[in-house]
Amino acid sequence: MPDVFAELVGQDDAVGTLRRAAASAAAVLRAAHLPAPAGTVDDPDDDLAALAEADEDAAAGSTAPAVDPGAGMTHAWIFTGPPGSGRSVAARAFAAALQCVHGTGCGTCPGCHTTLTGTHADVRLVAPEGLSIGVGEMRALVLRAASTPSGGRWQVVIIEDADRLTEAAGNALLKAVEEPPPRTVFLLCAPSTHPEDVSVTIRSRCRVVPLRQPSAAAVADVLVRRDGIAPDVAQWAAAAAQGHVGRARRLARDPEARQRRDAVLAVPRRLTGVGTALDAASALIEAAEAEAAASVAESDVAERAALQTALGAGGTGRGAAGATRGSAGQLKDLEKRQKSRATRAQRDALDRALVDLAGFYRDALTSALRAPVAPVHTDTATLAEAGGQKWAPEGALRRLEAVLECRAAIEANVKPRIAVEAMMLSLWRG
């Protein structure tokens, strides 16, 4: 089995930083004379600052080559990068390296294995299913994270999409980051360190690990080596996904994903008038709704059945009727969470379609400018070239900007149908 960082594609600099930090974290534990992680419990009074000081003292007395202090361990990290760059993959891999019994992220020991499979007792993951992460969830997480690591190494909290923290949730997290519990590490994932994504105060207390968009060649190589995908299909999918490893894998494997992409790329040919523009908007919205509904349907049914069983549904013994009394409120809360998750899934599906559409107009723009770059969508390159000749660079650029403005509007909570209809009319008018 490869080590824990093998899934990170085209991120050599970030991997080097994380490897050094994991080694420094292991040295911190050794310098503090902590027992091996075989189910032992550590002294709850020692904290990360004391451990770091012990690590520095040990390094000072060592004959080994000096290590850059900036490459050492700290209690809070932010992983930034564009979608598909592997923010959450990097966070999980780093968490596994911290829990590795060898301190290297070997990928084979129990610490690595349980972390990567999501079953490690000292690694907690927050992956928002709805539009935001609320303060209640964050307070409960911070409270649990304050406990001593049961495995003797680190308590790790991974927060995917930290840019979805509400203001109150961010404040709750800030208190924990300002005064970190003993041997607790916070790993945040966000698109950037812009104040709209991560508050300035949280950013100032974290170390940033920037990730870049992997090249299409690197993504294609991964699809061929790890997934056994034919080289020509892998190259096409990697280019179409624009460096997003997950999307490239779906395009290469899932016929329905390819059909949805084909429908989106057919939009420019359909825009012949106001009516067709509005029809295209409706089709795009309905396709996103259908995709989102299909993606959450199974989990929604399972969650509702599990909650009803926990509340005593189907019971026949004494008190069964009383057990279900008052369950309406809990079912209503579940429905609210599921509705929020469905809305998020719909917006994610719509955003994927808009990214594909933006790729088409980008190809038209580069064709009009005769730029020496490869097209994103090789299968529609001829159509994009014809569009570039018809619209000229200015017209292609205006259309590309219309798609990007639509994405920004939806992110700012404009009704998706309104934003998409406005975009389609702008694409038609040019």
Short mmCIF file of C-alpha atoms in Angstrom, two decimals:
data_model
loop_
_atom_site.label_atom_id
_atom_site.label_comp_id
_atom_site.label_asym_id
_atom_site.label_seq_id
_atom_site.Cartn_x
_atom_site.Cartn_y
_atom_site.Cartn_z
CA MET A 1 0.00 0.00 0.00
CA PRO A 2 1.41 3.49 -0.85
CA ASP A 3 1.95 6.08 1.85
CA VAL A 4 -0.82 8.44 2.94
CA PHE A 5 0.24 11.28 0.62
CA ALA A 6 0.04 9.19 -2.54
CA GLU A 7 -3.45 10.47 -3.39
CA LEU A 8 -2.27 14.08 -3.62
CA VAL A 9 -1.71 14.84 -7.30
CA GLY A 10 0.85 17.42 -8.41
CA GLN A 11 1.40 18.87 -4.91
CA ASP A 12 5.08 18.17 -4.30
CA ASP A 13 5.74 21.36 -2.32
CA ALA A 14 2.76 20.83 -0.04
CA VAL A 15 3.63 17.17 0.52
CA GLY A 16 7.17 18.15 1.48
CA THR A 17 5.85 20.65 4.02
CA LEU A 18 3.46 18.13 5.54
CA ARG A 19 6.07 15.38 5.71
CA ARG A 20 8.43 17.68 7.62
CA ALA A 21 5.63 18.73 9.96
CA ALA A 22 4.64 15.11 10.64
CA ALA A 23 8.26 14.24 11.41
CA SER A 24 8.47 17.26 13.70
CA ALA A 25 5.25 16.19 15.45
CA ALA A 26 6.69 12.72 16.06
CA ALA A 27 9.86 14.32 17.43
CA VAL A 28 7.75 16.44 19.77
CA LEU A 29 6.15 13.33 21.22
CA ARG A 30 9.49 11.55 21.57
CA ALA A 31 11.10 14.56 23.21
CA ALA A 32 8.29 14.71 25.74
CA HIS A 33 8.93 11.02 26.53
CA LEU A 34 5.38 10.05 25.70
CA PRO A 35 4.55 6.35 25.60
CA ALA A 36 4.04 4.52 22.33
CA PRO A 37 0.48 4.76 20.97
CA ALA A 38 -0.64 1.30 22.04
CA GLY A 39 -3.79 2.34 23.81
CA THR A 40 -2.00 4.33 26.53
CA VAL A 41 -3.26 7.68 27.82
CA ASP A 42 -1.03 10.72 28.15
CA ASP A 43 -0.67 13.38 30.78
CA PRO A 44 -3.58 15.79 30.26
CA ASP A 45 -1.61 18.73 31.66
CA ASP A 46 1.00 19.00 28.92
CA ASP A 47 0.12 21.26 26.01
CA LEU A 48 1.35 21.88 22.50
CA ALA A 49 3.49 24.83 23.53
CA ALA A 50 5.40 22.73 26.08
CA LEU A 51 5.80 19.92 23.60
CA ALA A 52 7.10 22.27 20.93
CA GLU A 53 9.62 23.70 23.40
CA ALA A 54 10.80 20.18 24.22
CA ASP A 55 11.18 19.49 20.51
CA GLU A 56 13.29 22.60 20.03
CA ASP A 57 15.49 21.67 23.02
CA ALA A 58 15.99 18.19 21.61
CA ALA A 59 16.85 19.59 18.19
CA ALA A 60 19.34 22.02 19.72
CA GLY A 61 21.29 19.19 21.32
CA SER A 62 21.22 16.97 18.27
CA THR A 63 24.09 16.46 15.85
CA ALA A 64 21.64 16.06 12.96
CA PRO A 65 21.47 18.79 10.29
CA ALA A 66 19.51 21.85 11.34
CA VAL A 67 15.86 21.93 10.39
CA ASP A 68 13.98 25.04 9.32
CA PRO A 69 11.88 26.08 12.35
CA GLY A 70 9.07 27.00 9.98
CA ALA A 71 8.84 23.36 8.95
CA GLY A 72 7.91 22.33 12.48
CA MET A 73 4.59 21.43 14.01
CA THR A 74 1.82 23.83 14.98
CA HIS A 75 -1.72 23.40 16.30
CA ALA A 76 -3.76 24.93 13.46
CA TRP A 77 -3.50 24.63 9.68
CA ILE A 78 -5.42 25.95 6.67
CA PHE A 79 -5.36 24.08 3.37
CA THR A 80 -6.25 26.36 0.47
CA GLY A 81 -6.61 25.83 -3.25
CA PRO A 82 -9.10 25.69 -6.13
CA PRO A 83 -11.81 23.00 -6.29
CA GLY A 84 -10.29 19.64 -7.11
CA SER A 85 -6.82 20.54 -5.86
CA GLY A 86 -7.18 18.08 -2.98
CA ARG A 87 -7.73 20.24 0.11
CA SER A 88 -9.64 17.59 2.06
CA VAL A 89 -7.37 14.82 0.74
CA ALA A 90 -4.34 16.72 2.06
CA ALA A 91 -5.99 17.28 5.43
CA ARG A 92 -6.90 13.60 5.83
CA ALA A 93 -3.44 12.50 4.73
CA PHE A 94 -1.79 14.85 7.23
CA ALA A 95 -4.09 13.61 9.99
CA ALA A 96 -3.06 10.04 9.13
CA ALA A 97 0.62 11.00 9.24
CA LEU A 98 0.12 12.54 12.69
CA GLN A 99 -1.50 9.31 13.92
CA CYS A 100 1.09 7.08 12.23
CA VAL A 101 2.95 4.94 14.77
CA HIS A 102 6.15 5.57 12.80
CA GLY A 103 5.51 9.30 12.41
CA THR A 104 5.94 9.10 8.64
CA GLY A 105 2.48 8.40 7.22
CA CYS A 106 3.46 4.90 6.15
CA GLY A 107 -0.09 4.03 5.05
CA THR A 108 0.02 0.53 6.54
CA CYS A 109 -0.02 0.91 10.33
CA PRO A 110 -3.29 0.95 12.32
CA GLY A 111 -3.06 4.73 12.85
CA CYS A 112 -2.84 5.45 9.13
CA HIS A 113 -5.43 2.86 8.15
CA THR A 114 -8.11 3.88 10.66
CA THR A 115 -7.64 7.58 9.91
CA LEU A 116 -8.00 7.14 6.16
CA THR A 117 -11.06 4.91 6.59
CA GLY A 118 -12.70 7.37 9.00
CA THR A 119 -12.72 5.12 12.07
CA HIS A 120 -9.90 6.58 14.17
CA ALA A 121 -11.16 7.55 17.62
CA ASP A 122 -9.02 10.70 17.77
CA VAL A 123 -9.82 12.11 14.33
CA ARG A 124 -13.08 14.02 13.88
CA LEU A 125 -14.33 15.22 10.52
CA VAL A 126 -16.83 18.00 9.86
CA ALA A 127 -18.13 17.85 6.30
CA PRO A 128 -21.06 20.24 5.88
CA GLU A 129 -24.01 18.68 4.11
CA GLY A 130 -26.04 21.87 4.09
CA LEU A 131 -25.32 25.48 3.22
CA SER A 132 -23.39 26.26 6.40
CA ILE A 133 -21.82 24.92 9.60
CA GLY A 134 -23.77 26.11 12.62
CA VAL A 135 -22.55 27.22 16.02
CA GLY A 136 -24.16 24.29 17.83
CA GLU A 137 -22.25 21.75 15.80
CA MET A 138 -18.99 23.66 16.22
CA ARG A 139 -19.37 24.03 20.01
CA ALA A 140 -20.02 20.31 20.37
CA LEU A 141 -16.98 19.54 18.23
CA VAL A 142 -14.69 21.87 20.18
CA LEU A 143 -15.90 20.33 23.45
CA ARG A 144 -15.14 16.81 22.24
CA ALA A 145 -11.79 17.89 20.84
CA ALA A 146 -10.68 19.08 24.26
CA SER A 147 -10.35 15.48 25.50
CA THR A 148 -7.03 13.70 25.80
CA PRO A 149 -6.08 11.59 22.76
CA SER A 150 -7.10 8.02 23.49
CA GLY A 151 -4.33 6.64 21.29
CA GLY A 152 -1.54 8.61 22.90
CA ARG A 153 -0.67 10.86 19.93
CA TRP A 154 -2.88 13.74 18.68
CA GLN A 155 -6.49 14.78 18.74
CA VAL A 156 -7.22 15.96 15.17
CA VAL A 157 -10.21 17.99 13.97
CA ILE A 158 -10.72 18.29 10.20
CA ILE A 159 -13.17 20.97 9.00
CA GLU A 160 -13.96 20.65 5.31
CA ASP A 161 -15.34 23.79 3.65
CA ALA A 162 -14.40 26.03 6.56
CA ASP A 163 -15.62 28.94 4.44
CA ARG A 164 -19.17 27.77 5.27
CA LEU A 165 -18.78 28.51 8.98
CA THR A 166 -21.39 30.93 10.24
CA GLU A 167 -20.09 33.95 12.12
CA ALA A 168 -21.06 32.42 15.47
CA ALA A 169 -19.47 29.08 14.54
CA GLY A 170 -16.30 30.89 13.51
CA ASN A 171 -16.17 32.63 16.87
CA ALA A 172 -16.56 29.30 18.67
CA LEU A 173 -13.71 27.84 16.64
CA LEU A 174 -11.57 30.93 17.21
CA LYS A 175 -11.69 30.45 20.98
CA ALA A 176 -10.38 26.91 20.61
CA VAL A 177 -7.67 27.96 18.14
CA GLU A 178 -6.55 30.82 20.40
CA GLU A 179 -6.26 28.50 23.42
CA PRO A 180 -5.73 25.05 21.91
CA PRO A 181 -6.45 22.02 24.10
CA PRO A 182 -3.52 19.71 24.91
CA ARG A 183 -2.24 18.01 21.75
CA THR A 184 -5.24 18.99 19.64
CA VAL A 185 -4.65 19.94 16.00
CA PHE A 186 -7.17 21.81 13.82
CA LEU A 187 -7.07 21.29 10.05
CA LEU A 188 -9.25 23.71 8.05
CA CYS A 189 -10.00 23.49 4.33
CA ALA A 190 -11.03 26.60 2.40
CA PRO A 191 -10.73 28.00 -1.15
CA SER A 192 -8.48 30.84 0.02
CA THR A 193 -7.48 32.93 3.02
CA HIS A 194 -9.61 35.84 1.85
CA PRO A 195 -11.67 37.29 4.74
CA GLU A 196 -14.84 36.11 2.99
CA ASP A 197 -13.57 32.53 3.26
CA VAL A 198 -11.68 32.55 6.58
CA SER A 199 -11.79 35.29 9.18
CA VAL A 200 -8.63 37.32 9.62
CA THR A 201 -8.28 36.36 13.27
CA ILE A 202 -8.49 32.62 12.56
CA ARG A 203 -6.10 33.00 9.62
CA SER A 204 -3.54 34.77 11.81
CA ARG A 205 -3.37 31.78 14.14
CA CYS A 206 -2.97 29.12 11.45
CA ARG A 207 -0.23 27.95 9.13
CA VAL A 208 -1.31 28.00 5.48
CA VAL A 209 -0.61 25.16 3.05
CA PRO A 210 -1.43 26.38 -0.48
CA LEU A 211 -2.38 23.76 -3.04
CA ARG A 212 -2.38 24.35 -6.78
CA GLN A 213 -4.52 23.03 -9.57
CA PRO A 214 -2.81 19.87 -10.86
CA SER A 215 -1.97 19.72 -14.53
CA ALA A 216 -4.10 17.67 -16.91
CA ALA A 217 -1.09 15.44 -17.59
CA ALA A 218 -0.69 14.66 -13.88
CA VAL A 219 -4.40 13.88 -13.50
CA ALA A 220 -4.38 11.65 -16.59
CA ASP A 221 -1.37 9.77 -15.27
CA VAL A 222 -3.19 9.08 -12.00
CA LEU A 223 -6.29 7.83 -13.81
CA VAL A 224 -4.19 5.42 -15.87
CA ARG A 225 -1.99 4.14 -13.04
CA ARG A 226 -4.49 3.90 -10.18
CA ASP A 227 -7.83 3.42 -11.90
CA GLY A 228 -6.81 1.43 -14.95
CA ILE A 229 -8.48 3.87 -17.36
CA ALA A 230 -7.42 3.82 -21.00
CA PRO A 231 -4.83 6.55 -21.74
CA ASP A 232 -6.92 8.33 -24.40
CA VAL A 233 -10.01 8.41 -22.16
CA ALA A 234 -7.89 9.56 -19.21
CA GLN A 235 -6.37 12.42 -21.21
CA TRP A 236 -9.79 13.57 -22.42
CA ALA A 237 -11.36 13.38 -18.95
CA ALA A 238 -8.43 15.18 -17.29
CA ALA A 239 -8.65 18.06 -19.78
CA ALA A 240 -12.44 18.29 -19.52
CA ALA A 241 -12.31 18.29 -15.71
CA GLN A 242 -9.79 21.16 -15.72
CA GLY A 243 -7.52 19.61 -13.14
CA HIS A 244 -10.26 18.32 -10.82
CA VAL A 245 -9.27 14.73 -10.03
CA GLY A 246 -12.67 13.66 -8.73
CA ARG A 247 -14.56 15.07 -11.70
CA ALA A 248 -12.09 13.51 -14.12
CA ARG A 249 -12.62 10.12 -12.53
CA ARG A 250 -16.42 10.50 -12.75
CA LEU A 251 -16.29 11.56 -16.39
CA ALA A 252 -14.07 8.63 -17.27
CA ARG A 253 -16.24 6.07 -15.46
CA ASP A 254 -19.83 7.33 -15.36
CA PRO A 255 -21.83 7.46 -18.64
CA GLU A 256 -24.51 9.61 -16.97
CA ALA A 257 -21.91 12.22 -16.02
CA ARG A 258 -20.78 12.35 -19.64
CA GLN A 259 -24.37 12.73 -20.83
CA ARG A 260 -24.96 15.64 -18.45
CA ARG A 261 -21.79 17.31 -19.71
CA ASP A 262 -22.84 16.82 -23.34
CA ALA A 263 -26.20 18.45 -22.59
CA VAL A 264 -24.47 21.47 -21.05
CA LEU A 265 -22.07 21.88 -23.97
CA ALA A 266 -25.01 21.79 -26.37
CA VAL A 267 -26.40 24.98 -24.81
CA PRO A 268 -24.50 27.47 -27.06
CA ARG A 269 -26.07 25.93 -30.17
CA ARG A 270 -29.58 26.26 -28.70
CA LEU A 271 -29.45 30.01 -27.99
CA THR A 272 -31.31 31.38 -30.99
CA GLY A 273 -33.77 33.69 -29.25
CA VAL A 274 -35.33 34.76 -25.94
CA GLY A 275 -37.59 31.71 -25.80
CA THR A 276 -34.81 29.23 -26.40
CA ALA A 277 -32.62 31.02 -23.84
CA LEU A 278 -35.29 30.66 -21.15
CA ASP A 279 -35.91 27.05 -22.16
CA ALA A 280 -32.19 26.32 -21.86
CA ALA A 281 -32.18 27.90 -18.38
CA SER A 282 -35.10 25.74 -17.28
CA ALA A 283 -33.44 22.61 -18.65
CA LEU A 284 -30.20 23.40 -16.81
CA ILE A 285 -31.99 24.02 -13.50
CA GLU A 286 -34.16 20.92 -13.83
CA ALA A 287 -31.14 18.75 -14.64
CA ALA A 288 -29.32 20.05 -11.56
CA GLU A 289 -32.39 19.40 -9.39
CA ALA A 290 -32.73 15.86 -10.71
CA GLU A 291 -29.05 15.11 -10.16
CA ALA A 292 -29.19 16.51 -6.63
CA ALA A 293 -32.35 14.59 -5.76
CA ALA A 294 -30.81 11.34 -6.96
CA SER A 295 -27.62 11.93 -4.97
CA VAL A 296 -29.40 12.45 -1.62
CA ALA A 297 -32.47 10.22 -1.98
CA GLU A 298 -30.93 7.06 -0.53
CA SER A 299 -29.33 8.78 2.45
CA ASP A 300 -32.53 10.71 3.20
CA VAL A 301 -34.61 7.51 3.39
CA ALA A 302 -31.99 5.76 5.53
CA GLU A 303 -31.74 8.69 7.96
CA ARG A 304 -35.50 8.98 8.37
CA ALA A 305 -35.89 5.23 8.94
CA ALA A 306 -33.08 5.21 11.50
CA LEU A 307 -34.58 8.16 13.40
CA GLN A 308 -38.05 6.64 13.42
CA THR A 309 -36.66 3.37 14.75
CA ALA A 310 -34.75 5.23 17.46
CA LEU A 311 -37.95 7.03 18.43
CA GLY A 312 -39.82 3.74 18.84
CA ALA A 313 -41.69 3.46 15.55
CA GLY A 314 -43.25 0.03 15.17
CA GLY A 315 -43.04 -0.76 18.89
CA THR A 316 -45.93 -2.62 20.51
CA GLY A 317 -44.92 -2.88 24.13
CA ARG A 318 -45.97 -0.77 27.12
CA GLY A 319 -44.95 2.82 26.62
CA ALA A 320 -44.44 2.48 22.87
CA ALA A 321 -47.04 5.15 22.17
CA GLY A 322 -45.48 7.48 24.69
CA ALA A 323 -42.04 6.95 23.21
CA THR A 324 -43.14 8.39 19.89
CA ARG A 325 -44.84 11.36 21.53
CA GLY A 326 -42.89 14.49 20.78
CA SER A 327 -41.04 12.93 17.88
CA ALA A 328 -42.58 15.39 15.41
CA GLY A 329 -40.05 18.04 16.39
CA GLN A 330 -37.08 15.77 15.76
CA LEU A 331 -38.49 14.64 12.42
CA LYS A 332 -39.00 18.28 11.47
CA ASP A 333 -35.37 19.07 12.34
CA LEU A 334 -34.25 16.14 10.20
CA GLU A 335 -36.35 17.34 7.27
CA LYS A 336 -34.83 20.81 7.64
CA ARG A 337 -31.28 19.39 7.53
CA GLN A 338 -32.14 17.22 4.55
CA LYS A 339 -33.65 20.16 2.69
CA SER A 340 -30.50 22.19 3.31
CA ARG A 341 -28.37 19.29 2.05
CA ALA A 342 -30.51 18.96 -1.09
CA THR A 343 -30.12 22.68 -1.77
CA ARG A 344 -26.36 22.39 -1.41
CA ALA A 345 -26.29 19.36 -3.71
CA GLN A 346 -28.35 21.23 -6.31
CA ARG A 347 -26.01 24.21 -6.24
CA ASP A 348 -22.96 21.97 -6.50
CA ALA A 349 -24.47 20.17 -9.51
CA LEU A 350 -25.34 23.48 -11.14
CA ASP A 351 -21.85 24.82 -10.48
CA ARG A 352 -20.29 21.82 -12.21
CA ALA A 353 -22.44 22.56 -15.25
CA LEU A 354 -21.39 26.22 -15.21
CA VAL A 355 -17.72 25.23 -15.01
CA ASP A 356 -18.16 23.10 -18.14
CA LEU A 357 -19.93 25.97 -19.90
CA ALA A 358 -17.20 28.42 -18.88
CA GLY A 359 -14.65 26.00 -20.35
CA PHE A 360 -16.44 26.14 -23.71
CA TYR A 361 -16.38 29.95 -23.88
CA ARG A 362 -12.77 29.93 -22.70
CA ASP A 363 -11.96 27.71 -25.69
CA ALA A 364 -13.82 30.12 -27.97
CA LEU A 365 -11.83 33.05 -26.55
CA THR A 366 -8.45 31.36 -26.94
CA SER A 367 -9.40 30.35 -30.47
CA ALA A 368 -10.38 33.91 -31.35
CA LEU A 369 -7.07 35.16 -29.94
CA ARG A 370 -5.16 32.33 -31.63
CA ALA A 371 -3.56 31.57 -28.28
CA PRO A 372 -1.18 28.58 -28.35
CA VAL A 373 -2.96 26.63 -25.59
CA ALA A 374 -4.79 23.32 -25.62
CA PRO A 375 -8.61 23.42 -25.47
CA VAL A 376 -10.46 22.33 -22.35
CA HIS A 377 -13.13 20.43 -24.28
CA THR A 378 -11.39 18.66 -27.13
CA ASP A 379 -14.65 17.10 -28.37
CA THR A 380 -16.25 20.53 -28.93
CA ALA A 381 -13.12 22.34 -30.09
CA THR A 382 -14.47 22.76 -33.62
CA LEU A 383 -17.69 24.34 -32.37
CA ALA A 384 -15.76 26.61 -30.00
CA GLU A 385 -13.48 27.70 -32.85
CA ALA A 386 -16.50 28.56 -35.00
CA GLY A 387 -17.93 30.56 -32.11
CA GLY A 388 -14.68 32.41 -31.61
CA GLN A 389 -14.61 33.41 -35.29
CA LYS A 390 -18.23 34.57 -35.15
CA TRP A 391 -18.09 36.48 -31.88
CA ALA A 392 -14.52 37.84 -32.01
CA PRO A 393 -12.47 38.06 -28.78
CA GLU A 394 -14.68 40.73 -27.22
CA GLY A 395 -17.88 38.73 -27.69
CA ALA A 396 -16.33 35.50 -26.40
CA LEU A 397 -14.97 37.33 -23.36
CA ARG A 398 -18.37 38.88 -22.57
CA ARG A 399 -19.97 35.43 -22.70
CA LEU A 400 -17.30 33.94 -20.47
CA GLU A 401 -17.79 36.76 -17.98
CA ALA A 402 -21.56 36.14 -18.01
CA VAL A 403 -21.00 32.54 -16.89
CA LEU A 404 -18.56 33.59 -14.16
CA GLU A 405 -20.96 36.28 -12.94
CA CYS A 406 -23.71 33.67 -12.72
CA ARG A 407 -21.51 31.49 -10.51
CA ALA A 408 -20.75 34.45 -8.26
CA ALA A 409 -24.43 35.42 -8.04
CA ILE A 410 -25.48 31.92 -6.98
CA GLU A 411 -22.70 31.84 -4.39
CA ALA A 412 -24.12 35.13 -3.07
CA ASN A 413 -27.52 33.39 -2.61
CA VAL A 414 -29.27 34.80 -5.66
CA LYS A 415 -32.07 32.42 -6.69
CA PRO A 416 -30.44 29.95 -9.11
CA ARG A 417 -33.25 30.20 -11.67
CA ILE A 418 -33.03 33.99 -11.80
CA ALA A 419 -29.23 33.93 -12.11
CA VAL A 420 -29.24 31.26 -14.82
CA GLU A 421 -31.98 32.97 -16.85
CA ALA A 422 -30.04 36.25 -16.74
CA MET A 423 -26.91 34.40 -17.86
CA MET A 424 -28.66 32.69 -20.77
CA LEU A 425 -30.05 36.00 -22.02
CA SER A 426 -26.55 37.52 -21.80
CA LEU A 427 -25.11 34.57 -23.72
CA TRP A 428 -27.75 35.01 -26.44
CA ARG A 429 -27.29 38.77 -26.75
CA GLY A 430 -23.49 38.52 -26.50
#
